Short mmCIF file of N, CA and C in Angstrom, two decimals:
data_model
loop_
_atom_site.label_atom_id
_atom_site.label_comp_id
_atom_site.label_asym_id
_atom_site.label_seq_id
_atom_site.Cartn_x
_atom_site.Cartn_y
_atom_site.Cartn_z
N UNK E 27 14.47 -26.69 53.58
CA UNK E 27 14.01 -27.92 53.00
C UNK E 27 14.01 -29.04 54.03
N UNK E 28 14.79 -28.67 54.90
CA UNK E 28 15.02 -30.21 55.89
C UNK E 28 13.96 -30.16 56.96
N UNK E 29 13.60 -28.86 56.83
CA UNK E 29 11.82 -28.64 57.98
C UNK E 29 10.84 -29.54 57.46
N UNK E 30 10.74 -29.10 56.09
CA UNK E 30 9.95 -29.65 54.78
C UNK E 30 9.72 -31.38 55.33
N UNK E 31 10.58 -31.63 54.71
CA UNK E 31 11.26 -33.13 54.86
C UNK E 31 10.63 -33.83 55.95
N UNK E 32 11.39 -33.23 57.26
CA UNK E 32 10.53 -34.03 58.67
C UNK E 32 9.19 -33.75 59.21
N UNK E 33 8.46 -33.00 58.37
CA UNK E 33 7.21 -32.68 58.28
C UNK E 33 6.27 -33.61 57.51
N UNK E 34 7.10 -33.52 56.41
CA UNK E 34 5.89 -34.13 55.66
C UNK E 34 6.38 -35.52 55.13
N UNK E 35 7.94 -36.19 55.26
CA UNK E 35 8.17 -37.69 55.13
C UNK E 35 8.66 -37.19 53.06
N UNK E 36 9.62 -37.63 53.25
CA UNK E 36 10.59 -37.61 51.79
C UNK E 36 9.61 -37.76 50.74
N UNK E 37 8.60 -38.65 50.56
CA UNK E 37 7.62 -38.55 49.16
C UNK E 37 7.42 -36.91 49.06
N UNK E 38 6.82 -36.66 50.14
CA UNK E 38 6.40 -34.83 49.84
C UNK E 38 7.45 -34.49 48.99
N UNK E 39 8.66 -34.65 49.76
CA UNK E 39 9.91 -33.15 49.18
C UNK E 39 9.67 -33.38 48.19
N UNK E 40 10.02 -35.21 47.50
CA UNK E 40 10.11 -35.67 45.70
C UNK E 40 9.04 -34.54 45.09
N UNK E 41 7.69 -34.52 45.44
CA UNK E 41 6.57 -34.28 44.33
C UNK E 41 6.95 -32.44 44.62
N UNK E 42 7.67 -32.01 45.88
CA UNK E 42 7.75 -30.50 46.00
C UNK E 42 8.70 -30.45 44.95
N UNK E 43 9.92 -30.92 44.67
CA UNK E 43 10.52 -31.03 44.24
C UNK E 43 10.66 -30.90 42.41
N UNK E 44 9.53 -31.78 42.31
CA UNK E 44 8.74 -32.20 41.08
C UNK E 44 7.88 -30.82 40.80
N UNK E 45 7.37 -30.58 41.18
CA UNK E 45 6.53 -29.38 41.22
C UNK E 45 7.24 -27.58 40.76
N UNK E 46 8.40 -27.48 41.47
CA UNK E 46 9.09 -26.79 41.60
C UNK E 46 9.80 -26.75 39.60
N UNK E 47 10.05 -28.16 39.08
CA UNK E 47 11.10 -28.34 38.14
C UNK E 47 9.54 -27.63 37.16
N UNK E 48 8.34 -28.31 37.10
CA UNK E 48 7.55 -27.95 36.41
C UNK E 48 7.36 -26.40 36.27
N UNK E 49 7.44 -25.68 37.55
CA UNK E 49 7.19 -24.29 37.41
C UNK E 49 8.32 -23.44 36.47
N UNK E 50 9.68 -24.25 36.95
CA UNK E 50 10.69 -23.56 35.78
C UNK E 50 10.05 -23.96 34.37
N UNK E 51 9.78 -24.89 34.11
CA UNK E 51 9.83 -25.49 32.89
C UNK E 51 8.42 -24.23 32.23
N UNK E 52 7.30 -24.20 32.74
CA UNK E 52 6.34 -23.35 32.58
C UNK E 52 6.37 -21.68 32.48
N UNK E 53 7.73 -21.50 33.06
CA UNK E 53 7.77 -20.02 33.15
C UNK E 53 8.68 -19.84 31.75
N UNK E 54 9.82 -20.90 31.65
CA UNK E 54 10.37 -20.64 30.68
C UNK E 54 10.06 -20.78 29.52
N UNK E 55 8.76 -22.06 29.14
CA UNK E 55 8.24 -22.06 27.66
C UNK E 55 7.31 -20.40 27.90
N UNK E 56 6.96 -19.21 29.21
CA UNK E 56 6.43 -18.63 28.65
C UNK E 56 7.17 -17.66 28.06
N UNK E 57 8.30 -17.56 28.48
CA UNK E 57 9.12 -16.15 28.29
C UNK E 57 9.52 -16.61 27.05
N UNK E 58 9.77 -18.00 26.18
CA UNK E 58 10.14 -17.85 24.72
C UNK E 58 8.64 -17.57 24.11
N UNK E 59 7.47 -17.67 24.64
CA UNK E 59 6.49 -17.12 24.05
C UNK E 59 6.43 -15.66 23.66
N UNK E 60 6.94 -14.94 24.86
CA UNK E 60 7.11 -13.39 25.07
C UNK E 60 7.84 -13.08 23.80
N UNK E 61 8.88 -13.93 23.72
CA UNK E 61 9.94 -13.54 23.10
C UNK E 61 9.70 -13.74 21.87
N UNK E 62 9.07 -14.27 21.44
CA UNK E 62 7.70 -14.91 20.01
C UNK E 62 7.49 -13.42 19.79
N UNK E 63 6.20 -13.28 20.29
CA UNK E 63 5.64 -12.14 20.43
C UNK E 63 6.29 -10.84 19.91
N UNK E 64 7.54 -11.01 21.17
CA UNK E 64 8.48 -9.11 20.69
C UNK E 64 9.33 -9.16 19.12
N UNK E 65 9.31 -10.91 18.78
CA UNK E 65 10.18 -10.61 17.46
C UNK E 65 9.06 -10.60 16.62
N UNK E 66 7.66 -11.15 16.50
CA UNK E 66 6.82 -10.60 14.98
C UNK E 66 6.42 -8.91 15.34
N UNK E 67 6.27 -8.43 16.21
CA UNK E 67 5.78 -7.25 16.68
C UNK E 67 7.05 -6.32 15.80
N UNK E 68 8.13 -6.96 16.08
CA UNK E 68 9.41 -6.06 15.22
C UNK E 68 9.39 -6.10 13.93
N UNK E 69 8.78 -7.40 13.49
CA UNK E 69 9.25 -7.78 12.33
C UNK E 69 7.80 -6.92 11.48
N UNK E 70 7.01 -6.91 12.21
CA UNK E 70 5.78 -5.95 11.57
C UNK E 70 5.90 -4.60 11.42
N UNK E 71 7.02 -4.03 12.42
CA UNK E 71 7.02 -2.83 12.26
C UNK E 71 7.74 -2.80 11.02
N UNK E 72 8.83 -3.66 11.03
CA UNK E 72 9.89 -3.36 9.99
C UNK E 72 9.27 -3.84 8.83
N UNK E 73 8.04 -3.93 8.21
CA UNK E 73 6.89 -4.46 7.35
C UNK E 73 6.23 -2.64 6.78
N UNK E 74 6.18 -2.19 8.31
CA UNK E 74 5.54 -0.62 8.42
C UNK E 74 6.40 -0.01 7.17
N UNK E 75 7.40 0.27 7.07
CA UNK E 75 8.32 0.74 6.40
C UNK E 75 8.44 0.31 4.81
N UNK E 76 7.33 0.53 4.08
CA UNK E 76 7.72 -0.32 2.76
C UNK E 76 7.47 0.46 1.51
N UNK E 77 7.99 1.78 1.88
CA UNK E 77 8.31 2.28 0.72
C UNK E 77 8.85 1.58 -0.25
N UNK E 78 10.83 0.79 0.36
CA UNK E 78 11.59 0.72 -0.35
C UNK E 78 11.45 -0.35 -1.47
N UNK E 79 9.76 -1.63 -0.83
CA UNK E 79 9.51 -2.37 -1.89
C UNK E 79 9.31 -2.35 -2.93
N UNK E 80 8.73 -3.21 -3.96
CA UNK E 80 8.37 -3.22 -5.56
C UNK E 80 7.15 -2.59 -5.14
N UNK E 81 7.27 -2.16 -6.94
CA UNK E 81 6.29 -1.12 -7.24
C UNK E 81 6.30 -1.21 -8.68
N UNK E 82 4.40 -0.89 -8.77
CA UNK E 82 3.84 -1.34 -9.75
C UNK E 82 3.99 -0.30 -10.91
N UNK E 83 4.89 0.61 -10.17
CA UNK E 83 4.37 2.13 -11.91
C UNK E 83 6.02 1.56 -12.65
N UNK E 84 6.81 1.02 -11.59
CA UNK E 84 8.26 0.78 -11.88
C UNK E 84 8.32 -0.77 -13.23
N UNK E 85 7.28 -1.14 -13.01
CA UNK E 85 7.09 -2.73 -13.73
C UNK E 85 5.84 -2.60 -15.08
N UNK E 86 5.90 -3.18 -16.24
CA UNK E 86 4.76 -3.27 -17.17
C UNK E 86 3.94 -4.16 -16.37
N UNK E 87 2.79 -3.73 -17.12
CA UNK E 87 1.58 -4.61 -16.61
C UNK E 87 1.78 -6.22 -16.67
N UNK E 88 2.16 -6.58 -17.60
CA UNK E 88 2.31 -8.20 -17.70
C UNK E 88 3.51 -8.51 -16.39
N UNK E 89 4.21 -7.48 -16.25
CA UNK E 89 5.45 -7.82 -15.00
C UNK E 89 4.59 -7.92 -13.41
N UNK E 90 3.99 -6.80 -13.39
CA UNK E 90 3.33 -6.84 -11.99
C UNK E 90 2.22 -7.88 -12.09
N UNK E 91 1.28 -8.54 -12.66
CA UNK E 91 0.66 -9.66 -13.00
C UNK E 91 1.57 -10.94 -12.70
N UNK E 92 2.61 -11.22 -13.17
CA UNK E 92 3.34 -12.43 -12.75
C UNK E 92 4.06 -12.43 -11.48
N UNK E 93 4.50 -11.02 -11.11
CA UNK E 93 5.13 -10.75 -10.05
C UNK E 93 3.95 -11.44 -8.71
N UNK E 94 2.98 -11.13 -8.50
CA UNK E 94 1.71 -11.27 -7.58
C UNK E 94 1.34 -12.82 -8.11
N UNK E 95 1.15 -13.16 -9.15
CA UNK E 95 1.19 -14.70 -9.55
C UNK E 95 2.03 -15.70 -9.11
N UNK E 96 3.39 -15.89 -9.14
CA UNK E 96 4.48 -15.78 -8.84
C UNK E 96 4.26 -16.21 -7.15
N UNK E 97 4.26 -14.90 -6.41
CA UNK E 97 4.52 -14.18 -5.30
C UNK E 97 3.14 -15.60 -4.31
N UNK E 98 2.04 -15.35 -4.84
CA UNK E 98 1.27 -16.07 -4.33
C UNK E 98 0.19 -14.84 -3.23
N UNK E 99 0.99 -14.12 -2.54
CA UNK E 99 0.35 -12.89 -2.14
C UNK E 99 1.48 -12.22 -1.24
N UNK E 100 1.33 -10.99 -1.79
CA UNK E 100 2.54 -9.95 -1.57
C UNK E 100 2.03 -8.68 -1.33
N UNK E 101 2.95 -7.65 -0.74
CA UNK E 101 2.61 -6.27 -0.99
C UNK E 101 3.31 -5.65 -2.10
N UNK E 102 2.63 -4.75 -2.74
CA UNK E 102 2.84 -3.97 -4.10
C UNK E 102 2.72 -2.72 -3.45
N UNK E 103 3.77 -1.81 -3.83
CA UNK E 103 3.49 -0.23 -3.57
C UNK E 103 2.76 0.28 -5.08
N UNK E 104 2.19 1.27 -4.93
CA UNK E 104 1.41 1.36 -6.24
C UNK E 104 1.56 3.26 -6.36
N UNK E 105 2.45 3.55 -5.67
CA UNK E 105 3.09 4.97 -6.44
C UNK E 105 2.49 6.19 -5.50
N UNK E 106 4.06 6.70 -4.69
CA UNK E 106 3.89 7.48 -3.79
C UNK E 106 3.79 6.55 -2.49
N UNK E 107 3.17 7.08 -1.25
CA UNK E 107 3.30 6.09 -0.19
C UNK E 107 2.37 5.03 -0.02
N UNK E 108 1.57 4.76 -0.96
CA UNK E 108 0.75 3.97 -0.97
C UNK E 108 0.99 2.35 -1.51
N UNK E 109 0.54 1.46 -1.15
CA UNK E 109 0.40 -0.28 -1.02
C UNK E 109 -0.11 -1.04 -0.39
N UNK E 110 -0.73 -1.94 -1.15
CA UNK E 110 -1.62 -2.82 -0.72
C UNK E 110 -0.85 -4.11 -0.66
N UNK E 111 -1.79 -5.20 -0.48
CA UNK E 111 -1.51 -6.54 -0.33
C UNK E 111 -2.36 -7.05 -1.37
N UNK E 112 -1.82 -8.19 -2.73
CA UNK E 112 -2.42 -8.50 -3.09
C UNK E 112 -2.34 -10.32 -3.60
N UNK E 113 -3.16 -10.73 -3.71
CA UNK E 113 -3.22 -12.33 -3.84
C UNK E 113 -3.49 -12.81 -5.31
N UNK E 114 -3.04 -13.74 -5.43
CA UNK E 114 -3.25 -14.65 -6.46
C UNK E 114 -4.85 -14.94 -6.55
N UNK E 115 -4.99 -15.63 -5.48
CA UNK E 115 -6.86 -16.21 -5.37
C UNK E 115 -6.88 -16.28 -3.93
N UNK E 116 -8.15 -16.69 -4.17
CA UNK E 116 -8.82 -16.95 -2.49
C UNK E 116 -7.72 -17.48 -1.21
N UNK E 117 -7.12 -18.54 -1.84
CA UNK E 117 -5.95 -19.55 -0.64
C UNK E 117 -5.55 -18.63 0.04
N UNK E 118 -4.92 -17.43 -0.19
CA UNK E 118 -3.68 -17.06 0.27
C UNK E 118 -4.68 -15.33 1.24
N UNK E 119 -6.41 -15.49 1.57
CA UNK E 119 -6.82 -14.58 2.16
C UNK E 119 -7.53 -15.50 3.49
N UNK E 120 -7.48 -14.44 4.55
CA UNK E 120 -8.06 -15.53 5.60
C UNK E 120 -9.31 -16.12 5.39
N UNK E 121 -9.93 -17.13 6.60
CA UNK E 121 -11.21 -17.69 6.56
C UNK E 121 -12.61 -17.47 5.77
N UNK E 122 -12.76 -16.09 6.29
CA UNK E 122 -13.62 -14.84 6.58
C UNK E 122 -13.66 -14.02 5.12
N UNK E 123 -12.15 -14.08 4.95
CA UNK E 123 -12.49 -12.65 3.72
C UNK E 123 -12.74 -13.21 2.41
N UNK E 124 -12.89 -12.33 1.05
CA UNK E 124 -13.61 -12.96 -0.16
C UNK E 124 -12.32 -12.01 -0.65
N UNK E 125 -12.31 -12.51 -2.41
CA UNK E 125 -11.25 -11.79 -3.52
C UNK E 125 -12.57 -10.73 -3.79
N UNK E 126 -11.54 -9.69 -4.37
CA UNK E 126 -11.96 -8.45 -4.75
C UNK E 126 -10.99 -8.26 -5.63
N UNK E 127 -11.58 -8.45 -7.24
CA UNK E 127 -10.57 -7.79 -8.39
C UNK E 127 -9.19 -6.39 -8.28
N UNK E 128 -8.33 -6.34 -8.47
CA UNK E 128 -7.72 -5.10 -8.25
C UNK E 128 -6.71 -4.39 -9.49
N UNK E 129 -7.10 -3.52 -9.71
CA UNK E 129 -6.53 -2.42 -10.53
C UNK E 129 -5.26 -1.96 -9.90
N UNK E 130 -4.00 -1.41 -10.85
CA UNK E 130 -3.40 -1.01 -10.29
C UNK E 130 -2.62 -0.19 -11.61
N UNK E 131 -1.44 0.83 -11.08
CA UNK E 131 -1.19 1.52 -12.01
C UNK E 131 0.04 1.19 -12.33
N UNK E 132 0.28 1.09 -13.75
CA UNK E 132 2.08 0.25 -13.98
C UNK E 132 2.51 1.02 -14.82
N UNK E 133 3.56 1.09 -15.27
CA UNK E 133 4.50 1.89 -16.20
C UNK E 133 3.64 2.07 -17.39
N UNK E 134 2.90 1.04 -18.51
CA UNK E 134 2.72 1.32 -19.46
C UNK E 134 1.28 0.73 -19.71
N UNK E 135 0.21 0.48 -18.24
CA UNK E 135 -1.43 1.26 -18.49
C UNK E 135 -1.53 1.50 -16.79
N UNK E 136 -2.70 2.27 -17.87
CA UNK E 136 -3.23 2.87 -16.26
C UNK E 136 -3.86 2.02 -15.16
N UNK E 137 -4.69 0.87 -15.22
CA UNK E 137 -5.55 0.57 -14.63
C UNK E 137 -5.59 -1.32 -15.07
N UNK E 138 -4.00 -1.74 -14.51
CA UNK E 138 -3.70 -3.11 -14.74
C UNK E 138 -4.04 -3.97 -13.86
N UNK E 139 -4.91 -5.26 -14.28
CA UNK E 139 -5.69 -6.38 -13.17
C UNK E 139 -4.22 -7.02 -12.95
N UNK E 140 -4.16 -6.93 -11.82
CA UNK E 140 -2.68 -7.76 -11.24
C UNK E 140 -2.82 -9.12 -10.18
N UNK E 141 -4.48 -9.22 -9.94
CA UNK E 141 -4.81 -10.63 -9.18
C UNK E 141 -6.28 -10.06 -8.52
N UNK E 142 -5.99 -10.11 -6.90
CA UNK E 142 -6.97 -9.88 -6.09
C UNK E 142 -6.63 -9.02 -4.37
N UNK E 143 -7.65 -8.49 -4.46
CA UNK E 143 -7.49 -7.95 -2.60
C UNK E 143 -8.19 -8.80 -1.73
N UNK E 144 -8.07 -9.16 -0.96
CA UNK E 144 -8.37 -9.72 0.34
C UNK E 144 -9.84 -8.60 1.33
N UNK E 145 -11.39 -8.91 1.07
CA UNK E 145 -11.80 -7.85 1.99
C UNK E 145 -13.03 -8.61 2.76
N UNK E 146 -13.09 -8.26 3.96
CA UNK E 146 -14.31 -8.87 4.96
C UNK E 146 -15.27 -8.19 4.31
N UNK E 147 -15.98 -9.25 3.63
CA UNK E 147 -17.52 -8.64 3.27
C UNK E 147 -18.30 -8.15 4.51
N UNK E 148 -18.54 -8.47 5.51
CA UNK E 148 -19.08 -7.74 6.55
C UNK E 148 -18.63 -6.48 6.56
N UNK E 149 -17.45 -5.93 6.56
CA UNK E 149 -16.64 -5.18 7.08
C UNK E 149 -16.48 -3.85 6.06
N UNK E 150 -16.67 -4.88 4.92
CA UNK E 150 -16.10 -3.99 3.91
C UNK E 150 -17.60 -3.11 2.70
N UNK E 151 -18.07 -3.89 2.86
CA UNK E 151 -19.84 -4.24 2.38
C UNK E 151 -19.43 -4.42 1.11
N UNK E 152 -18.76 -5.25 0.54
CA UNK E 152 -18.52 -5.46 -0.80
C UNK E 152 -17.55 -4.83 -1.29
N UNK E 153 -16.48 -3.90 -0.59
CA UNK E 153 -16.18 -2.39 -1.34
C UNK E 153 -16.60 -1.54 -1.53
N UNK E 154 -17.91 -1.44 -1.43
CA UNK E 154 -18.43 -0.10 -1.45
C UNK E 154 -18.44 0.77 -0.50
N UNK E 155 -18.55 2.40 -0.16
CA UNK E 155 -18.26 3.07 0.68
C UNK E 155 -19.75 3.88 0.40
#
């Protein structure tokens, strides 16, 4: 630093100096970014795993209806390894996607409206396959 110094006259070192504090400061807001990152990445996996949630054959129809009402938008297992995500209304689906009525199967009917699915009409062509 003292080469630095008689080279370039003490303002330099300040702004090297200055420069230097910024690069910590920049590396470290990125690594809590990283660190952002590795905890939803976990927290999604541990999302992967959702057998052990509610489930709609376990609840009457009027239960899983308020449950998702309620909930605002949640995942429902709907019997065996299967579950979706389902919403109240539009608010709670991104930009892009539209409601799609949804059926589901509960303890005591077969084929209970419990809110809505979330689907990219582009993507999805309406639901239809």
């Amino acid at each position: 630093m003292t080469i630095f110094r008689s080279l370039t006259g003490n303002a330099n070192a300040r702004a090297h100096r200055g420069a230097r504090r910024v690069l910590a400061v920049g590396l470290a807001v990125v690594g809590l970014g990283m660190a952002g990152v590795s905890m939803e990445s976990s927290g999604a996996m541990a999302q992967s795993a959702y057998p052990g949630g509610p489930s709609s054959v376990a609840m009457t129809c009027a239960q899983a209806l308020s449950f998702v009402t309620k909930a605002g938008g949640t995942v429902l297992a709907t019997g065996g390894l299967t579950y979706d995500r389902y919403v109240r209304d539009r608010s709670f689906c991104s930009y892009s996607e539209v409601t799609k009525p949804a059926f589901v199967p509960t303890r005591d009917v077969k084929q209970c409206f419990v809110g809505y699915t979330c689907i990219d009409p582009s993507i999805d062509n309406g639901g239809r396959r």
